[in-house]
Amino acid sequence: EAGVAQSPRYKIIEKRQSVAFWCNPISGHATLYWYQQILGQGPKLLIQFQNNGVVDDSQLPKDRFSAERLKGVDSTLKIQPAKLEDSAVYLCASSLGGNGFFGPGTRLTVL
Amino acid sequence: QKEVEQDPGPLSVPEGAIVSLNCTYSNSAFQYFMWYRQYSRKGPELLMYTYSSGNKEDGRFTAQVDKSSKYISLFIRDSQPSDSATYLCAMSEEYGGSQGNLIFGKGTKLSVKP
């Protein structure tokens, strides 16, 4: 069974630029999560989708972050404009409802 | 006080040692306790989970929960270099609920030296 796929794996941008991350969940998994993991911290939930609907986006900084999950499968997370403090690993995870599986993450560096 | 506290380490032990990793928490409503292992440049993977108090064993790994002290532990027996990783505790109020409800600790970086 293929795992959660994410791309790109690494991204370096300058502050105020835009960036987008892509996630392809495990086939059949209705629930998809995006997390932010700052160096030395545990993952923090940004947004949770159930199929293509948002379940929880209470911790998503909506002034600069956006996410969508068209057709209830793939998802993209966008940051516009990026700030220095957005430097982190962005993890995608998917599940059938309970415990999920994480992807390898996208490491973002904002200079 | 953060909801979940975890000593970030780093912790370095010789191969074969018994490792003890711990987390404390403040929310007495937490009932579901999990340990994740995260290798460098990888996403976390679920190692073990327990519900309420007690012990759970899986091979060389034992998870222990003491709700009266709000303290959870992960023990690794006969540690191996392949156990070198960051170990994250996580917990939630609802058993079997959404992963989105999990509160993670900062993680403890473990290094097992051959």
GROMACS .gro file of C-alpha atoms in nm:
model
  225
    1GLU     CA    1   0.000   0.000   0.000
    2ALA     CA    2   0.146   0.335  -0.101
    3GLY     CA    3   0.185   0.589   0.176
    4VAL     CA    4   0.101   0.957   0.190
    5ALA     CA    5   0.291   1.144  -0.080
    6GLN     CA    6   0.403   1.504  -0.046
    7SER     CA    7   0.587   1.740  -0.275
    8PRO     CA    8   0.812   1.920  -0.290
    9ARG     CA    9   1.026   1.771  -0.015
   10TYR     CA   10   1.225   2.092   0.031
   11LYS     CA   11   1.155   2.453  -0.052
   12ILE     CA   12   1.354   2.770   0.010
   13ILE     CA   13   1.189   3.106  -0.049
   14GLU     CA   14   1.232   3.465   0.056
   15LYS     CA   15   0.989   3.633   0.292
   16ARG     CA   16   0.683   3.781   0.128
   17GLN     CA   17   0.697   3.521  -0.150
   18SER     CA   18   0.425   3.262  -0.202
   19VAL     CA   19   0.459   2.887  -0.178
   20ALA     CA   20   0.234   2.586  -0.226
   21PHE     CA   21   0.258   2.231  -0.100
   22TRP     CA   22   0.084   1.927  -0.240
   23CYS     CA   23  -0.041   1.614  -0.067
   24ASN     CA   24  -0.175   1.289  -0.207
   25PRO     CA   25  -0.331   1.081   0.073
   26ILE     CA   26  -0.357   0.705   0.098
   27SER     CA   27  -0.622   0.579  -0.141
   28GLY     CA   28  -0.964   0.568   0.021
   29HIS     CA   29  -0.876   0.782   0.321
   30ALA     CA   30  -1.152   1.035   0.367
   31THR     CA   31  -0.980   1.241   0.635
   32LEU     CA   32  -0.681   1.457   0.554
   33TYR     CA   33  -0.477   1.672   0.790
   34TRP     CA   34  -0.214   1.940   0.747
   35TYR     CA   35   0.027   2.000   1.034
   36GLN     CA   36   0.304   2.250   1.096
   37GLN     CA   37   0.608   2.119   1.282
   38ILE     CA   38   0.853   2.387   1.386
   39LEU     CA   39   1.203   2.263   1.469
   40GLY     CA   40   1.209   2.119   1.819
   41GLN     CA   41   0.829   2.112   1.849
   42GLY     CA   42   0.556   1.858   1.804
   43PRO     CA   43   0.319   1.878   1.507
   44LYS     CA   44   0.045   2.140   1.532
   45LEU     CA   45  -0.278   2.084   1.342
   46LEU     CA   46  -0.348   2.353   1.084
   47ILE     CA   47  -0.653   2.212   0.908
   48GLN     CA   48  -0.855   1.891   0.889
   49PHE     CA   49  -1.068   1.786   0.592
   50GLN     CA   50  -1.336   1.521   0.578
   51ASN     CA   51  -1.366   1.441   0.208
   52ASN     CA   52  -1.363   1.790   0.057
   53GLY     CA   53  -1.520   1.968   0.355
   54VAL     CA   54  -1.331   2.148   0.632
   55VAL     CA   55  -1.378   1.995   0.978
   56ASP     CA   56  -1.139   2.214   1.176
   57ASP     CA   57  -0.931   2.511   1.065
   58SER     CA   58  -0.925   2.693   1.398
   59GLN     CA   59  -0.544   2.708   1.407
   60LEU     CA   60  -0.493   2.804   1.045
   61PRO     CA   61  -0.364   3.163   1.008
   62LYS     CA   62  -0.625   3.252   0.752
   63ASP     CA   63  -0.475   3.588   0.665
   64ARG     CA   64  -0.189   3.411   0.490
   65PHE     CA   65  -0.259   3.039   0.479
   66SER     CA   66  -0.517   2.865   0.264
   67ALA     CA   67  -0.589   2.504   0.187
   68GLU     CA   68  -0.819   2.315  -0.040
   69ARG     CA   69  -0.905   1.958  -0.114
   70LEU     CA   70  -1.077   1.940  -0.446
   71LYS     CA   71  -1.273   1.622  -0.522
   72GLY     CA   72  -1.192   1.489  -0.177
   73VAL     CA   73  -0.855   1.342  -0.275
   74ASP     CA   74  -0.542   1.555  -0.324
   75SER     CA   75  -0.488   1.869  -0.122
   76THR     CA   76  -0.280   2.183  -0.151
   77LEU     CA   77  -0.167   2.416   0.125
   78LYS     CA   78  -0.063   2.767   0.028
   79ILE     CA   79   0.116   3.042   0.213
   80GLN     CA   80   0.094   3.393   0.077
   81PRO     CA   81   0.291   3.596   0.175
   82ALA     CA   82   0.541   3.391   0.372
   83LYS     CA   83   0.702   3.516   0.693
   84LEU     CA   84   1.027   3.409   0.857
   85GLU     CA   85   0.833   3.231   1.132
   86ASP     CA   86   0.670   3.004   0.872
   87SER     CA   87   0.996   2.811   0.845
   88ALA     CA   88   0.893   2.460   0.946
   89VAL     CA   89   0.812   2.114   0.818
   90TYR     CA   90   0.461   2.088   0.679
   91LEU     CA   91   0.322   1.741   0.732
   92CYS     CA   92   0.023   1.589   0.564
   93ALA     CA   93  -0.155   1.291   0.716
   94SER     CA   94  -0.456   1.087   0.616
   95SER     CA   95  -0.685   0.843   0.791
   96LEU     CA   96  -1.006   0.647   0.764
   97GLY     CA   97  -1.124   0.828   1.076
   98GLY     CA   98  -0.906   0.725   1.369
   99ASN     CA   99  -0.529   0.709   1.376
  100GLY     CA  100  -0.369   0.819   1.057
  101PHE     CA  101  -0.050   0.797   0.861
  102PHE     CA  102   0.189   1.084   0.806
  103GLY     CA  103   0.369   1.173   0.489
  104PRO     CA  104   0.741   1.262   0.487
  105GLY     CA  105   0.671   1.635   0.502
  106THR     CA  106   0.787   1.942   0.312
  107ARG     CA  107   1.068   2.135   0.476
  108LEU     CA  108   1.016   2.507   0.418
  109THR     CA  109   1.290   2.761   0.480
  110VAL     CA  110   1.194   3.128   0.461
  111LEU     CA  111   1.492   3.364   0.426
  112GLN     CA  112   0.183   2.572   3.166
  113LYS     CA  113   0.159   2.384   2.838
  114GLU     CA  114  -0.089   2.098   2.819
  115VAL     CA  115   0.181   1.841   2.741
  116GLU     CA  116   0.540   1.864   2.861
  117GLN     CA  117   0.819   1.650   2.725
  118ASP     CA  118   1.191   1.677   2.789
  119PRO     CA  119   1.348   1.739   2.448
  120GLY     CA  120   1.676   1.573   2.541
  121PRO     CA  121   1.889   1.490   2.355
  122LEU     CA  122   1.927   1.153   2.522
  123SER     CA  123   2.228   0.939   2.435
  124VAL     CA  124   2.258   0.578   2.554
  125PRO     CA  125   2.477   0.279   2.470
  126GLU     CA  126   2.334  -0.009   2.271
  127GLY     CA  127   2.150  -0.255   2.493
  128ALA     CA  128   2.048   0.004   2.752
  129ILE     CA  129   1.697   0.044   2.886
  130VAL     CA  130   1.554   0.376   2.779
  131SER     CA  131   1.284   0.567   2.964
  132LEU     CA  132   1.098   0.846   2.787
  133ASN     CA  133   0.840   1.051   2.971
  134CYS     CA  134   0.567   1.309   2.935
  135THR     CA  135   0.357   1.496   3.185
  136TYR     CA  136   0.026   1.662   3.117
  137SER     CA  137  -0.214   1.897   3.286
  138ASN     CA  138  -0.553   1.809   3.133
  139SER     CA  139  -0.715   1.542   3.350
  140ALA     CA  140  -0.965   1.472   3.070
  141PHE     CA  141  -0.698   1.310   2.853
  142GLN     CA  142  -0.777   0.940   2.815
  143TYR     CA  143  -0.597   0.831   2.501
  144PHE     CA  144  -0.220   0.825   2.501
  145MET     CA  145   0.007   0.759   2.209
  146TRP     CA  146   0.374   0.740   2.127
  147TYR     CA  147   0.509   0.826   1.785
  148ARG     CA  148   0.855   0.766   1.647
  149GLN     CA  149   0.997   1.014   1.399
  150TYR     CA  150   1.314   0.937   1.209
  151SER     CA  151   1.514   1.224   1.065
  152ARG     CA  152   1.356   1.370   0.750
  153LYS     CA  153   1.046   1.150   0.793
  154GLY     CA  154   0.694   1.194   0.924
  155PRO     CA  155   0.592   1.056   1.264
  156GLU     CA  156   0.475   0.695   1.275
  157LEU     CA  157   0.251   0.553   1.544
  158LEU     CA  158   0.442   0.325   1.776
  159MET     CA  159   0.196   0.244   2.054
  160TYR     CA  160  -0.125   0.365   2.208
  161THR     CA  161  -0.296   0.306   2.540
  162TYR     CA  162  -0.631   0.395   2.679
  163SER     CA  163  -0.666   0.520   3.036
  164SER     CA  164  -0.423   0.388   3.298
  165GLY     CA  165  -0.207   0.081   3.290
  166ASN     CA  166   0.067  -0.081   3.090
  167LYS     CA  167   0.089  -0.208   2.737
  168GLU     CA  168   0.375  -0.412   2.599
  169ASP     CA  169   0.477  -0.468   2.237
  170GLY     CA  170   0.805  -0.647   2.188
  171ARG     CA  171   1.084  -0.434   2.333
  172PHE     CA  172   0.848  -0.143   2.396
  173THR     CA  173   0.630  -0.084   2.701
  174ALA     CA  174   0.393   0.210   2.738
  175GLN     CA  175   0.281   0.306   3.086
  176VAL     CA  176   0.014   0.553   3.194
  177ASP     CA  177  -0.034   0.689   3.546
  178LYS     CA  178  -0.340   0.910   3.534
  179SER     CA  179  -0.323   0.993   3.904
  180SER     CA  180   0.015   1.156   3.848
  181LYS     CA  181  -0.066   1.276   3.493
  182TYR     CA  182   0.248   1.101   3.376
  183ILE     CA  183   0.313   0.866   3.086
  184SER     CA  184   0.624   0.670   2.998
  185LEU     CA  185   0.768   0.469   2.713
  186PHE     CA  186   1.032   0.210   2.797
  187ILE     CA  187   1.260   0.059   2.536
  188ARG     CA  188   1.444  -0.256   2.638
  189ASP     CA  189   1.765  -0.372   2.473
  190SER     CA  190   1.788  -0.050   2.276
  191GLN     CA  191   1.933  -0.069   1.925
  192PRO     CA  192   2.098   0.192   1.702
  193SER     CA  193   1.789   0.164   1.480
  194ASP     CA  194   1.586   0.306   1.771
  195SER     CA  195   1.768   0.638   1.725
  196ALA     CA  196   1.489   0.883   1.647
  197THR     CA  197   1.272   1.150   1.804
  198TYR     CA  198   0.991   1.011   2.018
  199LEU     CA  199   0.675   1.217   2.047
  200CYS     CA  200   0.402   1.162   2.299
  201ALA     CA  201   0.049   1.262   2.204
  202MET     CA  202  -0.282   1.252   2.383
  203SER     CA  203  -0.647   1.335   2.345
  204GLU     CA  204  -0.967   1.341   2.545
  205GLU     CA  205  -1.156   1.106   2.322
  206TYR     CA  206  -1.075   0.742   2.272
  207GLY     CA  207  -1.063   0.639   1.907
  208GLY     CA  208  -1.138   0.991   1.802
  209SER     CA  209  -0.993   1.199   1.527
  210GLN     CA  210  -0.619   1.237   1.500
  211GLY     CA  211  -0.689   1.606   1.469
  212ASN     CA  212  -0.769   1.620   1.839
  213LEU     CA  213  -0.425   1.498   1.943
  214ILE     CA  214  -0.200   1.726   2.147
  215PHE     CA  215   0.165   1.647   2.085
  216GLY     CA  216   0.466   1.689   2.310
  217LYS     CA  217   0.781   1.848   2.174
  218GLY     CA  218   0.954   1.514   2.129
  219THR     CA  219   1.266   1.362   2.285
  220LYS     CA  220   1.561   1.300   2.056
  221LEU     CA  221   1.718   0.962   2.132
  222SER     CA  222   2.054   0.842   2.010
  223VAL     CA  223   2.161   0.481   2.069
  224LYS     CA  224   2.535   0.438   2.024
  225PRO     CA  225   2.675   0.104   1.900
   0.00000   0.00000   0.00000
